[in-house]
Short mmCIF file of C-alpha atoms and ligand atoms in Angstrom, two decimals:
data_model
loop_
_atom_site.label_atom_id
_atom_site.label_comp_id
_atom_site.label_asym_id
_atom_site.label_seq_id
_atom_site.Cartn_x
_atom_site.Cartn_y
_atom_site.Cartn_z
CA MET A 258 75.42 297.01 41.44
CA PHE A 259 71.89 298.42 40.00
CA THR A 260 71.79 301.03 37.62
CA ASP A 261 69.48 304.26 37.84
CA GLY A 262 67.19 302.57 35.49
CA GLU A 263 66.96 299.28 37.15
CA ILE A 264 66.20 300.62 40.28
CA THR A 265 63.65 302.80 38.85
CA LYS A 266 61.98 299.50 37.96
CA ILE A 267 61.83 298.30 41.56
CA PHE A 268 60.02 301.35 42.67
CA ARG A 269 57.65 300.91 39.72
CA ALA A 270 57.00 297.17 41.05
CA LEU A 271 56.61 298.20 44.49
CA SER A 272 54.42 300.95 43.60
CA PHE A 273 52.36 298.77 41.06
CA ALA A 274 51.93 295.78 43.66
CA ALA A 275 51.08 298.18 46.52
CA ASP A 276 48.47 299.82 44.42
CA LYS A 277 47.00 296.34 43.14
CA HIS A 278 47.10 295.04 46.71
CA ARG A 279 45.58 298.41 48.25
CA ARG A 280 42.45 297.12 49.29
CA GLN A 281 43.64 293.96 50.67
CA ARG A 282 44.96 292.43 53.84
CA ARG A 283 46.47 289.41 55.06
CA LYS A 284 44.04 286.72 56.99
CA ASP A 285 45.64 287.11 60.46
CA SER A 286 43.65 288.87 63.29
CA GLU A 287 45.18 292.10 62.82
CA GLN A 288 44.35 292.44 59.02
CA THR A 289 48.22 293.35 58.20
CA PRO A 290 48.11 295.12 55.10
CA TYR A 291 48.78 292.73 52.06
CA ILE A 292 51.69 294.72 50.62
CA ASN A 293 53.84 294.20 54.11
CA HIS A 294 53.90 289.98 52.67
CA PRO A 295 55.88 290.66 49.43
CA ILE A 296 57.99 293.20 50.80
CA LYS A 297 58.94 290.92 53.61
CA VAL A 298 59.82 288.13 50.84
CA VAL A 299 61.61 290.39 48.64
CA GLU A 300 63.81 291.65 51.73
CA THR A 301 64.59 288.01 52.67
CA LEU A 302 65.30 287.00 49.13
CA TRP A 303 67.79 289.88 48.52
CA SER A 304 69.43 289.96 51.92
CA GLN A 305 69.41 286.21 53.17
CA GLY A 306 69.24 284.39 49.73
CA GLY A 307 71.66 287.03 48.17
CA VAL A 308 69.54 287.23 45.22
CA HIS A 309 70.09 290.16 43.21
CA GLU A 310 68.99 289.24 39.74
CA LEU A 311 66.73 291.86 38.64
CA ASP A 312 63.63 289.92 36.92
CA VAL A 313 63.61 287.82 39.89
CA ILE A 314 63.61 290.87 42.38
CA LEU A 315 60.87 292.29 40.24
CA ALA A 316 58.79 288.88 40.33
CA CYS A 317 59.42 288.40 43.52
CA ILE A 318 57.51 291.83 44.51
CA LEU A 319 54.99 290.97 41.97
CA HIS A 320 54.40 287.41 42.83
CA ASP A 321 50.75 287.50 44.47
CA THR A 322 49.34 290.45 42.20
CA VAL A 323 47.85 288.18 39.33
CA GLU A 324 46.59 285.14 42.21
CA ASP A 325 45.07 287.90 44.17
CA THR A 326 44.40 291.06 42.45
CA ASP A 327 43.07 291.81 38.76
CA ALA A 328 46.69 292.45 37.56
CA SER A 329 46.97 290.06 34.44
CA LEU A 330 50.04 288.43 32.91
CA ALA A 331 49.42 290.65 29.79
CA GLU A 332 49.60 293.75 32.02
CA ILE A 333 52.86 292.74 33.98
CA GLU A 334 54.34 291.72 30.53
CA ARG A 335 53.39 295.15 29.38
CA VAL A 336 54.97 296.89 32.19
CA PHE A 337 58.22 294.90 33.03
CA GLY A 338 58.74 292.40 30.31
CA ARG A 339 58.20 288.52 29.18
CA ALA A 340 60.84 287.24 31.47
CA VAL A 341 59.31 288.92 34.63
CA SER A 342 55.66 287.86 33.55
CA THR A 343 57.02 284.36 32.93
CA LEU A 344 58.25 284.01 36.67
CA VAL A 345 55.16 285.54 37.89
CA ALA A 346 53.13 283.18 35.89
CA GLU A 347 55.23 280.14 37.26
CA VAL A 348 54.38 280.96 41.05
CA THR A 349 50.43 281.79 40.11
CA ASP A 350 48.12 278.61 40.95
CA ASP A 351 44.95 278.37 38.49
CA LYS A 352 42.21 279.50 40.91
CA SER A 353 39.72 277.83 38.50
CA LEU A 354 40.98 274.27 40.09
CA PRO A 355 39.46 273.08 43.28
CA LYS A 356 41.62 273.86 46.25
CA PRO A 357 43.27 270.33 46.72
CA GLU A 358 44.04 270.20 42.90
CA ARG A 359 46.30 273.50 43.55
CA LYS A 360 48.02 271.96 46.62
CA ARG A 361 48.57 268.82 44.71
CA LEU A 362 50.13 270.77 41.73
CA GLN A 363 52.54 273.00 43.74
CA VAL A 364 53.88 269.75 45.24
CA GLU A 365 54.09 268.20 41.82
CA ARG A 366 55.59 271.09 39.94
CA ALA A 367 57.83 272.44 42.43
CA PRO A 368 61.24 270.54 40.70
CA GLN A 369 60.24 271.72 37.33
CA LEU A 370 60.09 275.28 38.07
CA SER A 371 62.77 277.56 37.09
CA HIS A 372 65.69 278.71 39.12
CA GLY A 373 64.11 282.06 39.95
CA ALA A 374 60.64 280.64 40.19
CA LYS A 375 62.22 278.23 42.96
CA LEU A 376 63.58 281.32 44.93
CA ILE A 377 60.76 283.21 45.03
CA ARG A 378 58.52 280.25 45.89
CA LEU A 379 61.26 279.29 48.90
CA ALA A 380 61.36 282.64 50.44
CA ASP A 381 57.04 283.05 50.10
CA LYS A 382 56.98 279.66 51.99
CA ALA A 383 59.28 280.37 54.65
CA TRP A 384 57.05 284.00 55.36
CA ASN A 385 53.89 281.77 55.20
CA VAL A 386 55.35 279.34 57.67
CA TYR A 387 56.19 282.32 60.20
CA ASP A 388 53.01 283.68 59.51
CA VAL A 389 50.98 280.63 60.34
CA ALA A 390 53.13 280.42 63.59
CA TYR A 391 52.94 283.91 64.70
CA ALA A 392 50.29 285.68 62.76
CA PRO A 393 47.93 282.90 61.56
CA PRO A 394 44.71 283.30 59.66
CA ALA A 395 41.99 284.14 62.26
CA HIS A 396 40.14 281.19 63.03
CA TRP A 397 42.13 278.27 61.87
CA PRO A 398 41.94 275.67 64.09
CA PHE A 399 45.42 274.33 65.01
CA GLU A 400 45.26 271.14 62.77
CA ARG A 401 44.92 273.38 59.94
CA ARG A 402 47.82 275.31 60.89
CA VAL A 403 49.74 271.66 61.08
CA GLU A 404 48.71 270.85 58.18
CA TYR A 405 49.93 274.00 56.20
CA LEU A 406 53.25 273.58 57.54
CA THR A 407 52.96 269.79 56.40
CA TRP A 408 52.15 270.91 53.13
CA THR A 409 54.91 273.57 52.71
CA GLU A 410 57.44 271.08 53.77
CA ARG A 411 56.18 268.81 50.83
CA VAL A 412 56.56 271.75 48.37
CA VAL A 413 59.98 272.74 49.71
CA ALA A 414 61.20 268.92 49.32
CA GLY A 415 60.82 269.61 45.62
CA LEU A 416 62.79 272.99 45.81
CA ARG A 417 66.13 272.13 47.81
CA GLY A 418 69.34 272.65 45.84
CA CYS A 419 68.49 276.09 44.65
CA ASN A 420 70.01 278.32 47.42
CA SER A 421 70.91 276.76 50.58
CA SER A 422 71.01 280.22 52.48
CA LEU A 423 67.05 280.29 51.71
CA GLU A 424 66.80 276.66 52.57
CA ASP A 425 68.29 277.70 55.76
CA PHE A 426 65.92 280.02 56.39
CA TYR A 427 62.86 278.17 55.62
CA ASP A 428 64.49 275.48 57.98
CA ALA A 429 64.61 277.77 60.77
CA ALA A 430 61.34 279.11 60.18
CA LEU A 431 59.59 275.76 60.07
CA ARG A 432 61.27 274.83 63.38
CA ASP A 433 60.02 277.88 64.98
CA ALA A 434 56.97 277.42 63.67
CA LYS A 435 56.68 273.71 65.40
CA ILE A 436 57.92 274.96 68.52
CA ARG A 437 55.42 277.65 68.83
CA LEU A 438 52.53 275.53 67.47
CA ALA A 439 53.68 273.19 70.09
CA THR A 440 53.45 275.77 72.76
CA ASP A 441 49.92 277.12 71.58
CA ALA A 442 49.05 273.20 71.82
CA GLN A 443 50.03 273.22 75.27
CA ARG A 444 48.25 276.03 76.51
CA ALA A 445 44.94 275.01 74.39
P1 LIG B 204 44.82 278.54 51.99
O1 LIG B 204 45.53 278.58 50.70
O2 LIG B 204 43.43 279.15 52.19
O3 LIG B 204 45.63 279.84 52.69
C1 LIG B 204 46.79 280.02 53.16
C2 LIG B 204 47.41 281.06 51.99
O4 LIG B 204 47.36 282.43 52.28
C3 LIG B 204 49.21 281.34 52.30
O5 LIG B 204 49.72 280.32 51.41
C4 LIG B 204 49.34 282.68 52.07
O6 LIG B 204 49.25 282.65 50.46
C5 LIG B 204 47.80 283.41 52.31
N1 LIG B 204 47.78 283.87 53.50
C6 LIG B 204 47.32 284.93 53.92
N2 LIG B 204 47.56 285.84 55.17
C7 LIG B 204 48.11 284.51 55.85
C8 LIG B 204 48.71 284.27 56.96
N3 LIG B 204 48.45 285.52 57.96
N4 LIG B 204 49.01 283.21 57.21
C9 LIG B 204 49.39 282.34 56.43
N5 LIG B 204 48.84 282.50 55.10
C10 LIG B 204 48.62 283.43 54.79
O7 LIG B 204 45.50 277.59 52.99
P2 LIG B 204 44.92 276.04 52.72
O8 LIG B 204 43.77 275.89 51.96
O9 LIG B 204 46.30 275.62 52.53
O10 LIG B 204 44.88 275.52 54.18
C11 LIG B 204 46.06 274.92 54.89
C12 LIG B 204 45.56 273.46 55.24
O11 LIG B 204 44.51 273.16 55.80
C13 LIG B 204 45.52 272.59 54.01
O12 LIG B 204 46.73 271.49 53.97
C14 LIG B 204 44.03 271.95 54.00
O13 LIG B 204 44.32 270.54 53.66
C15 LIG B 204 43.71 272.22 55.16
N6 LIG B 204 42.35 272.64 55.56
C16 LIG B 204 41.55 273.22 54.33
C17 LIG B 204 40.39 273.85 54.42
C18 LIG B 204 39.88 274.46 53.22
O14 LIG B 204 38.82 275.22 53.24
N7 LIG B 204 40.84 275.09 52.17
C19 LIG B 204 39.73 273.26 55.67
C20 LIG B 204 40.40 272.53 56.55
C21 LIG B 204 41.45 272.29 56.18
P3 LIG B 204 50.25 283.74 49.41
O15 LIG B 204 51.43 284.41 50.37
O16 LIG B 204 50.34 283.34 48.28
O17 LIG B 204 49.16 284.89 49.73
ZN1 LIG B 205 53.03 285.22 48.98
#
C-alpha cells in the first residue's frame, strides 16, 4: 500500500504532466487532450501489469513530458528524484536525431532498457497500437498505420520477458488492431 506521502507524489506527477501537456493534443481527428494518453498508460501498468513500484508509476505518468514539452530531465530530477528522471530519460527519444534513426534506436536499445523502462515502453506501445487502430493520426494513410504496427512489434520483441500480463495486453491490442486495419482496408 502507498503511504500518504507516496500518493501525494502521484498526484504531483499527474498535475505536473497535465500542466506540461496542457496545450497539446494527440494526433487523432478528435484531437484528444494529450494527458488522456499517459493516464491510460499508467492505469494499464498498474491494473493490467500489476506494477506498483512508485518510481515506475511516476515515470510512466511523466513518460512523454521531456520528449514532447518544455520539461527537462533536470526539472524532473529536482521534483521527483534521480531514479524517476533516469527512467524518463530511458524512454525519451533524442529529437535532434533524424526520425528513421530514432526509430532504429528504439528497436536496438529495447533489450538494454532497465526493467522499469521496459514496462513503461510496453504499456505505451500497447496504447499507441490501440490508437493507430481506433483513433489514428488524422491523414495517416493505411500503409503508415501498418508500418507503425510492424515497427512496434520489432520494439516489443526486445522487451519480452519483463511482464507476461503486459505482453498479453500488447498482443491482444495488436491482434485487434490488425483486424481493425484489415476491415478498414476492405471498406476502402
Ligand atoms: P510518429 O512517430 O510521427 O507518430 C507516432 C507517435 O505519435 C506515436 O508513437 C505516439 O507516441 C504519438 N501519437 C500521438 N497521437 C497518436 C495517435 N492518435 N495514434 C498513434 N500515435 C500517436 O510516426 P512514425 O513516423 O513512426 O510513422 C509510422 C511509420 O510510417 C514509420 O514506420 C515510418 O516508416 C512510416 N512513415 C513515416 C513518415 C514520416 O514522415 N515520419 C512518412 C511516411 C511513412 P507517444 O505515445 O510517444 O506520444
Ligand atoms: Zn506515450
